[in-house]
XYZ file of C-alpha atoms in Angstrom:
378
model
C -7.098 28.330 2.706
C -7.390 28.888 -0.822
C -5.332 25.295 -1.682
C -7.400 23.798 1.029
C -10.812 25.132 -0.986
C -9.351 24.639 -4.527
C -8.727 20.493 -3.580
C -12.528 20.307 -1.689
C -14.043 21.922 -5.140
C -12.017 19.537 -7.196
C -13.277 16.632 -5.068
C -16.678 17.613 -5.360
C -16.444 18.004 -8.936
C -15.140 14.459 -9.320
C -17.798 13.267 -7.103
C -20.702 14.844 -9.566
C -18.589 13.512 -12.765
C -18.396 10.055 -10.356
C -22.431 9.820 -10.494
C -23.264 9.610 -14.388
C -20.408 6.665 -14.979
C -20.915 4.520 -11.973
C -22.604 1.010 -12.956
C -24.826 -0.565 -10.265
C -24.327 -4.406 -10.318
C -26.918 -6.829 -10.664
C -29.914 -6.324 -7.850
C -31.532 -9.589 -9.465
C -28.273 -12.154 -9.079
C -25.708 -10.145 -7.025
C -23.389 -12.686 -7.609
C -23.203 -13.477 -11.180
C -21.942 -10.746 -13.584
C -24.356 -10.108 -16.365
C -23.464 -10.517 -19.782
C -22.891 -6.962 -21.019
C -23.807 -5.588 -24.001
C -23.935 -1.154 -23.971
C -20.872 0.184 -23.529
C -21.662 2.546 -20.910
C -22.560 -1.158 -18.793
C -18.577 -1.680 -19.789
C -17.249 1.806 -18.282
C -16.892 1.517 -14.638
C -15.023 4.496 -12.555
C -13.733 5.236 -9.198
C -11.849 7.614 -7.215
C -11.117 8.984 -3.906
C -9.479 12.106 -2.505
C -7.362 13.037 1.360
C -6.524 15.888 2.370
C -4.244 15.292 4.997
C -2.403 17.447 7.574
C 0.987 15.830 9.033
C 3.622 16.559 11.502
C 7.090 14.820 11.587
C 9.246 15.205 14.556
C 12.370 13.889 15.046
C 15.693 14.283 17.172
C 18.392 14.374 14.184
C 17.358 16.820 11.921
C 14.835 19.752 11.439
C 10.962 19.153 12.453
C 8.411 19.219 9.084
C 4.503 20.411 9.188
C 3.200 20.525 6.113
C -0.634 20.250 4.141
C -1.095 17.149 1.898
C -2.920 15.825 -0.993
C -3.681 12.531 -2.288
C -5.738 11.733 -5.391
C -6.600 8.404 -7.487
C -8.665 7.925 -10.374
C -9.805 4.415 -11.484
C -11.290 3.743 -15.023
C -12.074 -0.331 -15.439
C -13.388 -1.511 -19.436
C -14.875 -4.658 -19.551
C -13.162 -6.042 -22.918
C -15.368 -8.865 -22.343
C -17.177 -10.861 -19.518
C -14.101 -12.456 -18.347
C -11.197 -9.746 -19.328
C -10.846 -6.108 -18.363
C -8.506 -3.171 -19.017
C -8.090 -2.075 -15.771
C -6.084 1.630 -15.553
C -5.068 3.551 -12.214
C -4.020 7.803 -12.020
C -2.922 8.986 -8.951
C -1.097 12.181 -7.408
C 2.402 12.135 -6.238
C 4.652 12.056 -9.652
C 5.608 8.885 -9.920
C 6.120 8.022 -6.303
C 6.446 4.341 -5.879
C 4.509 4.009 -2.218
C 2.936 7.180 -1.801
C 0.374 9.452 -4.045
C 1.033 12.051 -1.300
C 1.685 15.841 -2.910
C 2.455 18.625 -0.328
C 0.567 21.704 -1.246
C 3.130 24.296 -2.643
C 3.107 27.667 -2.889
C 2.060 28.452 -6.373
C -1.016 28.180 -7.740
C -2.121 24.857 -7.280
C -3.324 24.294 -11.248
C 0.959 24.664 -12.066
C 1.152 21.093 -10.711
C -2.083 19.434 -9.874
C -2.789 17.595 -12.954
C 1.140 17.577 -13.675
C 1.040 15.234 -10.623
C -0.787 12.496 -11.746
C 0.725 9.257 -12.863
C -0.367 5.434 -14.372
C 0.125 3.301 -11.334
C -2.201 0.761 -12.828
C -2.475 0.090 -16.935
C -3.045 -3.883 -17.351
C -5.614 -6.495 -18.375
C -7.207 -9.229 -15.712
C -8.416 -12.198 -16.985
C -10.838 -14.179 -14.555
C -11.655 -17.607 -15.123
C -13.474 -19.393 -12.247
C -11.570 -19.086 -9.225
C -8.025 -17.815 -11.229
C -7.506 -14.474 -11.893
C -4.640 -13.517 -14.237
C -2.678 -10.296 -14.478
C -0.753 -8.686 -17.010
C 0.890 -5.108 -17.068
C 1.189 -2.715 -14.243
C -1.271 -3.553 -11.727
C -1.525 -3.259 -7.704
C 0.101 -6.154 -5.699
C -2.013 -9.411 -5.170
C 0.222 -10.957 -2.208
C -1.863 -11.031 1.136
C -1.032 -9.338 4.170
C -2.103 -10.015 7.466
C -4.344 -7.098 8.748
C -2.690 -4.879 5.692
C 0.685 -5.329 7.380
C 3.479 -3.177 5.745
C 6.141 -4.883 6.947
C 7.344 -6.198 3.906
C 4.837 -4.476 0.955
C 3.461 -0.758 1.505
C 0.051 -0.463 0.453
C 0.377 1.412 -2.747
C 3.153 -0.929 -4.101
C 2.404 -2.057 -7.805
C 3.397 -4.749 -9.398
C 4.976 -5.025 -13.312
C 4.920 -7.886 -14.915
C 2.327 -11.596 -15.251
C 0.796 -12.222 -12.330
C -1.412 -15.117 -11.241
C -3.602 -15.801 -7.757
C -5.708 -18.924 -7.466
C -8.542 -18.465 -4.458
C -11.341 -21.038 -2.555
C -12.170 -21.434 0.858
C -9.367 -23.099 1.899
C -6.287 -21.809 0.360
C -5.117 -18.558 -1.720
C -1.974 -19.201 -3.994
C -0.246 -16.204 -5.577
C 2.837 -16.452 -8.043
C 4.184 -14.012 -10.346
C 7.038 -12.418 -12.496
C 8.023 -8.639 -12.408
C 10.614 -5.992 -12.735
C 10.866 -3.139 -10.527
C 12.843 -1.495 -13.252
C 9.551 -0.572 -14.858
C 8.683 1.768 -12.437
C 8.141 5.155 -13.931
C 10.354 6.839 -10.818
C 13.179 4.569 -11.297
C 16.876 5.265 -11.649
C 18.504 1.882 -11.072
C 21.265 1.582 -13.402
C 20.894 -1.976 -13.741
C 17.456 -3.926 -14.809
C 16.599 -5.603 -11.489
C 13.663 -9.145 -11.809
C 11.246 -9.908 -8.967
C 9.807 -13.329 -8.781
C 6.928 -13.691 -5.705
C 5.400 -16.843 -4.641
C 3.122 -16.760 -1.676
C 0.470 -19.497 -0.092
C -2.398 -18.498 2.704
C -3.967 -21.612 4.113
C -7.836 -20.664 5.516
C -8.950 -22.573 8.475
C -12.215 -21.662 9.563
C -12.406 -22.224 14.135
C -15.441 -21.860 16.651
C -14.303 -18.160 17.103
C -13.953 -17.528 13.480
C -11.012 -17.662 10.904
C -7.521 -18.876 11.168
C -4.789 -17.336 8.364
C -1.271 -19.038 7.930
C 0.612 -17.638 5.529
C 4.320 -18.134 3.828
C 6.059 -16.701 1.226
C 9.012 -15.927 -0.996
C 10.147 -12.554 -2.828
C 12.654 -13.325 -4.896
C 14.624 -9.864 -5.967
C 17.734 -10.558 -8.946
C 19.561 -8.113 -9.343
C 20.148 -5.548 -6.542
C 23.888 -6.350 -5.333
C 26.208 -3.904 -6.542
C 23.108 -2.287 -8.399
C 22.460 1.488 -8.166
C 19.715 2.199 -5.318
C 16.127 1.766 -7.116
C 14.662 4.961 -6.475
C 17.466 7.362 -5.554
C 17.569 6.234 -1.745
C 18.344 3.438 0.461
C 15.717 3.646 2.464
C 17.467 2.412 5.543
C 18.942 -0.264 3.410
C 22.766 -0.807 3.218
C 25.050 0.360 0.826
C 28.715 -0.181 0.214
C 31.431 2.604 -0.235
C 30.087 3.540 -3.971
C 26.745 3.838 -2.905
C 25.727 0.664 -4.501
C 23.424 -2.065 -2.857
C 25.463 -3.929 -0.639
C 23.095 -7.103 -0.115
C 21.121 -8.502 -2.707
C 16.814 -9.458 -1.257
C 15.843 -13.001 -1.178
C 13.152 -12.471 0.947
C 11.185 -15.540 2.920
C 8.015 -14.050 4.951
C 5.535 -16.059 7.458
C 2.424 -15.049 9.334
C -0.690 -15.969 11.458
C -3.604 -13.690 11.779
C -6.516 -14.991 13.982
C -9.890 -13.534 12.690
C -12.757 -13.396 15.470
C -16.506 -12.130 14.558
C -16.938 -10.696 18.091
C -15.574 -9.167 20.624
C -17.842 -6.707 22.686
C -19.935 -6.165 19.249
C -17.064 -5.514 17.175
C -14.508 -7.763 14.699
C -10.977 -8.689 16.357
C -8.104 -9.127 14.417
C -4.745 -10.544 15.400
C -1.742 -11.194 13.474
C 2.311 -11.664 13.713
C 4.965 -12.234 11.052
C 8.468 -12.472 10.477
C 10.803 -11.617 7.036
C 13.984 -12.911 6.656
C 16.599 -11.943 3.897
C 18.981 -14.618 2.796
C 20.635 -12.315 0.363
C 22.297 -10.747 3.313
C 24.610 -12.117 5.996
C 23.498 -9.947 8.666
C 21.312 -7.202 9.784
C 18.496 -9.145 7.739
C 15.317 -9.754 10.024
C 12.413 -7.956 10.897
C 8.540 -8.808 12.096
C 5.515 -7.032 13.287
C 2.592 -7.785 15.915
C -0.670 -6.121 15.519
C -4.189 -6.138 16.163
C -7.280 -4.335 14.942
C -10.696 -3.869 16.911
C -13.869 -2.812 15.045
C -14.194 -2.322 10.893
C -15.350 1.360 9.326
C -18.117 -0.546 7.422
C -20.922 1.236 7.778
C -21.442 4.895 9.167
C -20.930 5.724 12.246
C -18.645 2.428 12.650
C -15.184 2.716 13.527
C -11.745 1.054 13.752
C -8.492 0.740 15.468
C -5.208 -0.737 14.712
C -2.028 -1.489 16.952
C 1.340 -2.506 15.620
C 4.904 -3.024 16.449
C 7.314 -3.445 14.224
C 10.944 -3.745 14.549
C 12.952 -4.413 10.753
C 16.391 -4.315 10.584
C 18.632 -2.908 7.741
C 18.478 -5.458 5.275
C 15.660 -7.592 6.424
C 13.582 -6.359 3.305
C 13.772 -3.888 0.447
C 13.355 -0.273 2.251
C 11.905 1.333 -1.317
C 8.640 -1.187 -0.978
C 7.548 -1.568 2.446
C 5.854 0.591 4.430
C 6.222 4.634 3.804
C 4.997 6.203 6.353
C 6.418 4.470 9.651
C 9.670 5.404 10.567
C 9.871 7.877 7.370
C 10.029 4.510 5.083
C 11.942 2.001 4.746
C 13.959 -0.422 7.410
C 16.221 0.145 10.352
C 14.463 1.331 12.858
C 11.579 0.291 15.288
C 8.248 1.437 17.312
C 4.638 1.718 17.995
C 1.855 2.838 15.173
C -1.869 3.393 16.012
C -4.379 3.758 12.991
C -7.845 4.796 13.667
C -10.392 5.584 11.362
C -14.177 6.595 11.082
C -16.856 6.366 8.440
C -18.425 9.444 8.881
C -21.186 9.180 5.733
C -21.938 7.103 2.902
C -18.383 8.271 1.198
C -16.925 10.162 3.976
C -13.835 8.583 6.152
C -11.695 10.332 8.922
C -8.217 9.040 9.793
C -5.461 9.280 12.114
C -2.257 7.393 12.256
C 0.172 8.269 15.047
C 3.724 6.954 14.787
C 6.415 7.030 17.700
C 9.330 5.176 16.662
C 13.333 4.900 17.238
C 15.580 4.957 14.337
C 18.734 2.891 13.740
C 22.362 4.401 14.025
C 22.553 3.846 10.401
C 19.338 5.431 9.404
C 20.094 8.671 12.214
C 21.154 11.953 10.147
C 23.293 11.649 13.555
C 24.590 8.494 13.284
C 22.841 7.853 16.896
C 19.586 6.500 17.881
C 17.503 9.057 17.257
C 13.154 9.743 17.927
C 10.676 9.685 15.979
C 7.220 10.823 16.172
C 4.959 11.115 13.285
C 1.116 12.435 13.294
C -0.996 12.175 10.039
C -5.266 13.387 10.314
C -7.173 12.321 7.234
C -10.433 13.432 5.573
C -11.021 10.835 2.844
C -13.907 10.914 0.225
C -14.826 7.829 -1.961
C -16.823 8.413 -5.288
């Protein structure tokens, strides 16, 4: 209880501190930045804290319950008009995918702050509908209803990016090394080149997205594993990466404005690794009903998602389903409430089969994974 109180005082505080930096943006032309000229109209901050309680049950090894933490702090400059220094803190020491901390048993002030690490430290340069990114900064590729199947959602990128937008099309392209990472241990620098188009096609019913793309990894076969595991993905008898990741992805998602009152989303895509001679596909289905907009609005999300061991690189997609990584398959359900003006409430519910290879058993083992969420925005 005491953890649990020290983390709701600490988000409170934040959420006072949040109040005297926050910058309100233009009532009289919404949508054309003002030239700026105090610094404090230059400072803008943002932050968010979950507490999270999660269960992990499974059929090859022992269960875990445990209390969770996740915390982010986001201070933007605006150099000028058009550039910003954009930097990113959050919990989890390094953690490539996660900001998650479990709440230990000493004090919580020995490793609180100790926690925190850049995730974002770059400048953005916007220039009519380009936007240009240099340094460590989150990923720009899009995915279809926030799929995971091939990026998790806290995956940053380091390097120059670029992302040209309109009505009609989205083009993303973009140099980077994984090797940057703060939490890596690769032995051997590893490059990431990305390219990615989303055609927008507006129907009667609302929007069509088709989307292709190409994730071009140099560097991983015979490499040491990025982060200290596999992740599902396979390695040979020196535990070195077996497969290099030339990754091609594809994907439809089907927007609709109504549905009984509330948003539909629908979406499907595939990944495909032609670094790897087998064992190298994957895709996901999913749909999403409703959007946690306003209060007292709500959503849910359905996926399925089956990825086999080398279909993408385990250490960057999705973290929570299936314990991370590839190899393995199953359901996940995401709901989530606005409950007040900053004030979300989660669940995501996992029930999924792991691989032979990824079983501590070396058989097809269960899965089940429960995560509930308080979330508060400043």
């Amino acid at each position: 209880m005491k953890r649990i109180m020290l983390s709701i005082a600490t988000m409170a505080t934040a959420a006072m501190a949040s109040d005297t930096v926050q910058v309100e943006p233009s009532k009289e032309n919404p949508t054309k930045q003002e030239s700026k000229s105090g610094i404090l109209e230059r400072i803008h901050a943002k932050g968010d804290l979950r507490l999270r309680y999660e269960s992990i049950e499974r059929d090859d090894k022992d269960n875990t319950y445990r209390n969770r933490y996740r915390l982010r702090l986001g201070l933007n400059v605006d150099v000028t008009d058009n550039l910003t220094l954009e930097s990113g803190m959050r919990s989890g020491f390094a953690n490539p995918t996660s900001g998650n901390q479990t709440f230990e048993d000493e004090p919580l002030s020995d490793y609180f702050w100790q926690s925190l690490r850049f995730n974002i430290l770059g400048l953005k340069h916007e220039s009519g509908n380009a936007t240009y990114k240099i340094g460590r900064q989150p990923y720009m590729m899009y995915r279809p209803i926030k799929s995971q199947l091939v990026w998790d959602n806290d995956v940053s990128m380091n390097g120059v990016n670029y992302q040209y937008q309109d009505e009609t099309r989205l083009i993303t392209v973009g140099i980077n090394q994984p090797t940057l990472e703060e939490a890596s241990v690769a032995e051997d620098d590893v490059n990431l080149f990305i390219a990615q188009y989303v055609h927008k096609t507006k129907v009667d019913a609302g929007k069509l997205n088709l989307g292709s793309g190409i994730y071009y990894y140099d560097g991983f076969k015979g490499n040491t594993t990025l982060f200290g595991k596999s992740k599902g993905n396979s390695l040979d008898a020196n535990d070195l990466y077996e497969n290099d990741y030339h990754i091609a992805e594809g994907f439809a998602e089907l927007q609709i404005k109504d549905v009984f009152g509330k948003p539909l989303k629908l979406a499907a895509g595939v990944a495909y690794n032609f670094g790897a001679d087998e064992d190298n596909f994957g895709y996901d289905v999913a749909a999403q009903l409703g959007k946690a907009k306003n209060v007292g609005e709500w959503q849910l999300k359905y996926s399925y998602t089956d990825t086999q061991e080398d279909a993408v690189l385990g250490a960057y997609s999705d973290s929570d389903n299936f314990g991370g990584g590839t190899a393995a398959k199953g359901h996940a359900v995401r709901a989530k409430y606005k409950a007040g003006k900053n004030l979300f409430l989660a669940g995501n519910f996992f029930f999924n089969e792991l691989y032979e290879s990824k079983s501590k058993t070396d058989v097809e083992a269960d899965y089940e994974r429960v995560q509930l969420d308080m979330i508060y925005k400043f």
